[in-house]
């Protein structure tokens, strides 16, 4: 089945450690996104990528990094510079930026990161 | 910049009650508007959309009408079920083609 796979579903990290969240899609979508979800704050855009080897900062990129070496993959690294990393992270993809063709973003099931 | 405002707080109602979740937006130009739903432990799914003024999006008994004069896109359902318990997000796609999401509303339907 086509879709977006995020892993791990739950992750615990000690302060000062970097951690990488995986996101893989087999939908042949050009655009991919990372959002952070906090209670009562909705979704905030961290990074997005329109095409392989290209990505842009979203609204809250500080303390995060990404890469887009393959169309199918868009991993997110939460670095030790991120001051408040405990959150639920959602990866999404669309046929083109903003889902221009259908207006639809497809989301993974999310990764919950807890910093101890 | 473009933004979406949803009514504050969770919504708790009984099965078969009428549901309304308010959504207003601020945007330049003519945005497309969306409602996404997030069931417990899952990512978001597109529920419905409208791309121009006076369009009505509908799906699974939910409806929302794009009202340019009031800059609103309120979500309604005539008779909710327990299975409709979820978090509902209003969103818009503006001129930069990025989606802006509202804060979401938790809906709890009691049998």
Short mmCIF file of C-alpha atoms in Angstrom, two decimals:
data_model
loop_
_atom_site.label_atom_id
_atom_site.label_comp_id
_atom_site.label_asym_id
_atom_site.label_seq_id
_atom_site.Cartn_x
_atom_site.Cartn_y
_atom_site.Cartn_z
CA UNK A 1 0.00 0.00 0.00
CA UNK A 2 1.17 3.53 -0.74
CA UNK A 3 1.80 5.85 2.11
CA UNK A 4 4.21 7.56 4.45
CA UNK A 5 6.16 5.67 7.07
CA UNK A 6 7.68 7.40 10.06
CA UNK A 7 10.01 5.74 12.52
CA UNK A 8 10.46 5.34 15.35
CA UNK A 9 6.98 5.88 16.75
CA UNK A 10 8.36 6.68 20.20
CA UNK A 11 11.83 7.92 21.00
CA UNK A 12 13.54 8.95 24.21
CA UNK A 13 16.64 11.09 24.23
CA UNK A 14 18.94 12.46 26.85
CA UNK A 15 19.68 16.15 26.83
CA UNK A 16 22.60 17.05 24.61
CA UNK A 17 22.08 14.18 22.16
CA UNK A 18 21.16 14.52 18.53
CA UNK A 19 18.41 12.27 17.21
CA UNK A 20 17.21 11.52 13.67
CA UNK A 21 13.61 10.80 12.76
CA UNK A 22 12.98 8.82 9.61
CA UNK A 23 10.33 9.59 6.98
CA UNK A 24 9.86 7.49 3.85
CA UNK A 25 7.13 7.79 1.20
CA UNK A 26 6.25 5.56 -1.74
CA UNK A 27 3.67 7.89 -3.25
CA UNK A 28 6.09 9.35 -5.81
CA UNK A 29 5.44 12.81 -4.36
CA UNK A 30 7.80 15.66 -5.10
CA UNK A 31 7.21 17.72 -1.95
CA UNK A 32 7.82 16.66 1.64
CA UNK A 33 7.36 18.46 4.95
CA UNK A 34 8.12 18.22 8.65
CA UNK A 35 5.70 19.66 11.20
CA UNK A 36 5.89 19.88 14.95
CA UNK A 37 2.69 19.46 16.97
CA UNK A 38 2.40 20.70 20.55
CA UNK A 39 -0.76 20.65 22.67
CA UNK A 40 -2.88 23.72 22.00
CA UNK A 41 -0.53 25.07 19.32
CA UNK A 42 -1.56 23.20 16.23
CA UNK A 43 1.01 22.35 13.57
CA UNK A 44 4.10 24.42 12.94
CA UNK A 45 6.25 23.95 9.86
CA UNK A 46 9.90 23.06 10.51
CA UNK A 47 11.33 22.38 7.04
CA UNK A 48 9.99 21.54 3.61
CA UNK A 49 11.43 20.27 0.35
CA UNK A 50 10.02 20.72 -3.12
CA UNK A 51 12.50 18.51 -4.90
CA UNK A 52 15.52 16.28 -4.32
CA UNK A 53 18.63 18.05 -3.01
CA UNK A 54 16.66 21.18 -2.16
CA UNK A 55 14.91 22.24 1.05
CA UNK A 56 13.77 25.42 2.78
CA UNK A 57 13.32 26.53 6.37
CA UNK A 58 9.83 26.76 7.72
CA UNK A 59 8.66 28.84 10.64
CA UNK A 60 10.60 27.08 13.42
CA UNK A 61 13.76 25.64 11.82
CA UNK A 62 16.23 26.58 14.57
CA UNK A 63 17.78 23.51 16.17
CA UNK A 64 16.71 21.18 13.35
CA UNK A 65 18.34 19.94 10.16
CA UNK A 66 17.15 17.90 7.18
CA UNK A 67 18.43 16.29 4.00
CA UNK A 68 16.73 15.22 0.78
CA UNK A 69 19.13 12.93 -1.03
CA UNK A 70 16.37 10.70 -2.41
CA UNK A 71 12.84 11.52 -3.52
CA UNK A 72 11.42 8.95 -1.12
CA UNK A 73 13.24 10.04 2.01
CA UNK A 74 13.29 13.21 4.13
CA UNK A 75 14.93 12.56 7.53
CA UNK A 76 14.80 15.16 10.29
CA UNK A 77 17.60 15.59 12.83
CA UNK A 78 16.75 17.19 16.13
CA UNK A 79 20.00 18.65 17.38
CA UNK A 80 21.13 19.49 20.87
CA UNK A 81 20.63 23.15 19.93
CA UNK A 82 16.85 22.70 19.96
CA UNK A 83 15.86 24.11 23.34
CA UNK A 84 12.54 22.35 23.78
CA UNK A 85 12.53 19.24 21.60
CA UNK A 86 9.87 17.19 23.40
CA UNK A 87 6.97 17.10 20.93
CA UNK A 88 5.03 15.07 18.39
CA UNK A 89 6.63 15.27 14.91
CA UNK A 90 4.64 14.75 11.74
CA UNK A 91 6.01 14.14 8.26
CA UNK A 92 3.86 14.83 5.21
CA UNK A 93 4.11 14.75 1.44
CA UNK A 94 2.20 16.12 -1.52
CA UNK A 95 2.34 15.82 -5.29
CA UNK A 96 3.70 19.35 -5.49
CA UNK A 97 4.33 22.23 -3.10
CA UNK A 98 1.24 22.96 -1.09
CA UNK A 99 -0.58 20.11 -2.80
CA UNK A 100 -1.28 22.29 -5.81
CA UNK A 101 -2.89 19.57 -7.86
CA UNK A 102 -5.29 18.17 -5.29
CA UNK A 103 -4.82 20.40 -2.27
CA UNK A 104 -4.01 17.35 -0.19
CA UNK A 105 -1.12 16.62 2.10
CA UNK A 106 -0.62 13.00 3.14
CA UNK A 107 0.63 12.53 6.68
CA UNK A 108 2.54 9.82 8.46
CA UNK A 109 1.43 8.55 11.87
CA UNK A 110 3.98 10.67 13.69
CA UNK A 111 6.96 10.23 16.00
CA UNK A 112 6.77 11.21 19.64
CA UNK A 113 10.09 12.46 20.99
CA UNK A 114 10.65 12.80 24.72
CA UNK A 115 13.79 14.36 26.13
CA UNK A 116 14.65 13.07 29.57
CA UNK B 1 0.96 36.73 6.95
CA UNK B 2 -1.70 34.15 6.24
CA UNK B 3 -3.34 32.68 9.33
CA UNK B 4 -6.25 30.62 10.53
CA UNK B 5 -8.18 31.05 13.78
CA UNK B 6 -10.28 28.30 15.32
CA UNK B 7 -12.63 28.64 18.25
CA UNK B 8 -11.04 28.01 21.62
CA UNK B 9 -11.30 24.86 23.65
CA UNK B 10 -12.48 21.26 23.25
CA UNK B 11 -16.01 20.43 22.14
CA UNK B 12 -17.94 17.79 24.05
CA UNK B 13 -21.35 16.68 22.83
CA UNK B 14 -23.74 13.74 22.86
CA UNK B 15 -24.20 11.27 20.06
CA UNK B 16 -26.60 12.53 17.35
CA UNK B 17 -26.07 16.16 18.34
CA UNK B 18 -25.29 18.91 15.84
CA UNK B 19 -21.63 19.89 15.56
CA UNK B 20 -20.24 23.27 14.53
CA UNK B 21 -16.57 24.22 14.67
CA UNK B 22 -15.79 27.81 13.74
CA UNK B 23 -12.89 28.78 11.52
CA UNK B 24 -11.94 32.22 10.25
CA UNK B 25 -8.96 33.17 8.17
CA UNK B 26 -6.73 36.05 7.19
CA UNK B 27 -5.08 35.90 3.81
CA UNK B 28 -4.16 38.01 0.83
CA UNK B 29 -5.62 36.95 -2.48
CA UNK B 30 -7.83 33.91 -2.81
CA UNK B 31 -6.71 31.03 -0.62
CA UNK B 32 -7.88 27.44 -0.78
CA UNK B 33 -9.42 26.19 2.47
CA UNK B 34 -9.29 22.76 4.09
CA UNK B 35 -10.44 20.75 7.06
CA UNK B 36 -8.15 17.97 8.27
CA UNK B 37 -9.02 15.37 10.93
CA UNK B 38 -6.65 13.58 13.31
CA UNK B 39 -7.90 10.41 14.98
CA UNK B 40 -6.20 9.30 18.21
CA UNK B 41 -2.61 8.15 17.65
CA UNK B 42 -2.65 8.91 13.94
CA UNK B 43 -1.50 11.56 11.50
CA UNK B 44 -3.84 14.03 9.80
CA UNK B 45 -6.20 13.14 6.96
CA UNK B 46 -7.89 15.53 4.57
CA UNK B 47 -11.61 15.69 5.41
CA UNK B 48 -12.85 18.24 2.87
CA UNK B 49 -11.77 21.28 0.90
CA UNK B 50 -13.03 24.31 -1.03
CA UNK B 51 -11.00 26.25 -3.55
CA UNK B 52 -13.12 29.33 -4.27
CA UNK B 53 -15.77 31.53 -2.70
CA UNK B 54 -19.20 29.92 -2.16
CA UNK B 55 -17.80 26.43 -2.77
CA UNK B 56 -19.11 23.81 -0.35
CA UNK B 57 -16.83 20.95 0.61
CA UNK B 58 -18.44 17.79 1.97
CA UNK B 59 -17.37 14.33 3.11
CA UNK B 60 -18.60 11.70 5.61
CA UNK B 61 -21.59 13.88 6.54
CA UNK B 62 -19.40 16.93 7.27
CA UNK B 63 -19.83 20.17 5.33
CA UNK B 64 -18.13 23.55 5.17
CA UNK B 65 -18.84 26.55 2.92
CA UNK B 66 -16.19 29.03 1.80
CA UNK B 67 -17.57 32.45 2.81
CA UNK B 68 -15.43 35.24 1.44
CA UNK B 69 -17.58 38.02 2.88
CA UNK B 70 -17.08 36.76 6.43
CA UNK B 71 -13.67 35.10 5.77
CA UNK B 72 -14.98 31.91 7.33
CA UNK B 73 -15.04 28.16 6.69
CA UNK B 74 -17.07 26.68 9.55
CA UNK B 75 -17.34 22.89 9.80
CA UNK B 76 -20.76 21.33 10.46
CA UNK B 77 -22.25 17.89 10.88
CA UNK B 78 -25.90 17.26 11.53
CA UNK B 79 -25.66 14.12 13.68
CA UNK B 80 -22.32 13.11 15.18
CA UNK B 81 -21.27 9.60 16.15
CA UNK B 82 -18.79 8.37 18.74
CA UNK B 83 -16.45 7.54 15.86
CA UNK B 84 -16.26 11.26 15.00
CA UNK B 85 -14.23 11.87 18.17
CA UNK B 86 -10.99 13.38 16.92
CA UNK B 87 -9.06 16.62 16.57
CA UNK B 88 -10.17 18.84 13.69
CA UNK B 89 -7.83 21.34 12.01
CA UNK B 90 -8.79 24.16 9.68
CA UNK B 91 -6.09 25.12 7.16
CA UNK B 92 -5.50 27.42 4.24
CA UNK B 93 -3.14 27.41 1.30
CA UNK B 94 -2.12 30.93 0.43
CA UNK B 95 -0.11 32.63 -2.24
CA UNK B 96 3.18 31.06 -1.15
CA UNK B 97 1.63 27.58 -1.56
CA UNK B 98 2.39 26.70 2.04
CA UNK B 99 -0.36 25.45 4.31
CA UNK B 100 -1.17 27.39 7.47
CA UNK B 101 -3.00 25.37 10.14
CA UNK B 102 -5.25 26.47 12.96
CA UNK B 103 -4.62 25.21 16.49
CA UNK B 104 -7.17 22.43 16.21
CA UNK B 105 -10.28 21.52 18.19
CA UNK B 106 -10.64 18.32 20.16
CA UNK B 107 -14.13 16.86 19.65
CA UNK B 108 -15.39 14.29 22.13
CA UNK B 109 -18.69 12.55 21.38
CA UNK B 110 -20.33 10.82 24.33
CA UNK B 111 -22.62 7.82 23.73
#
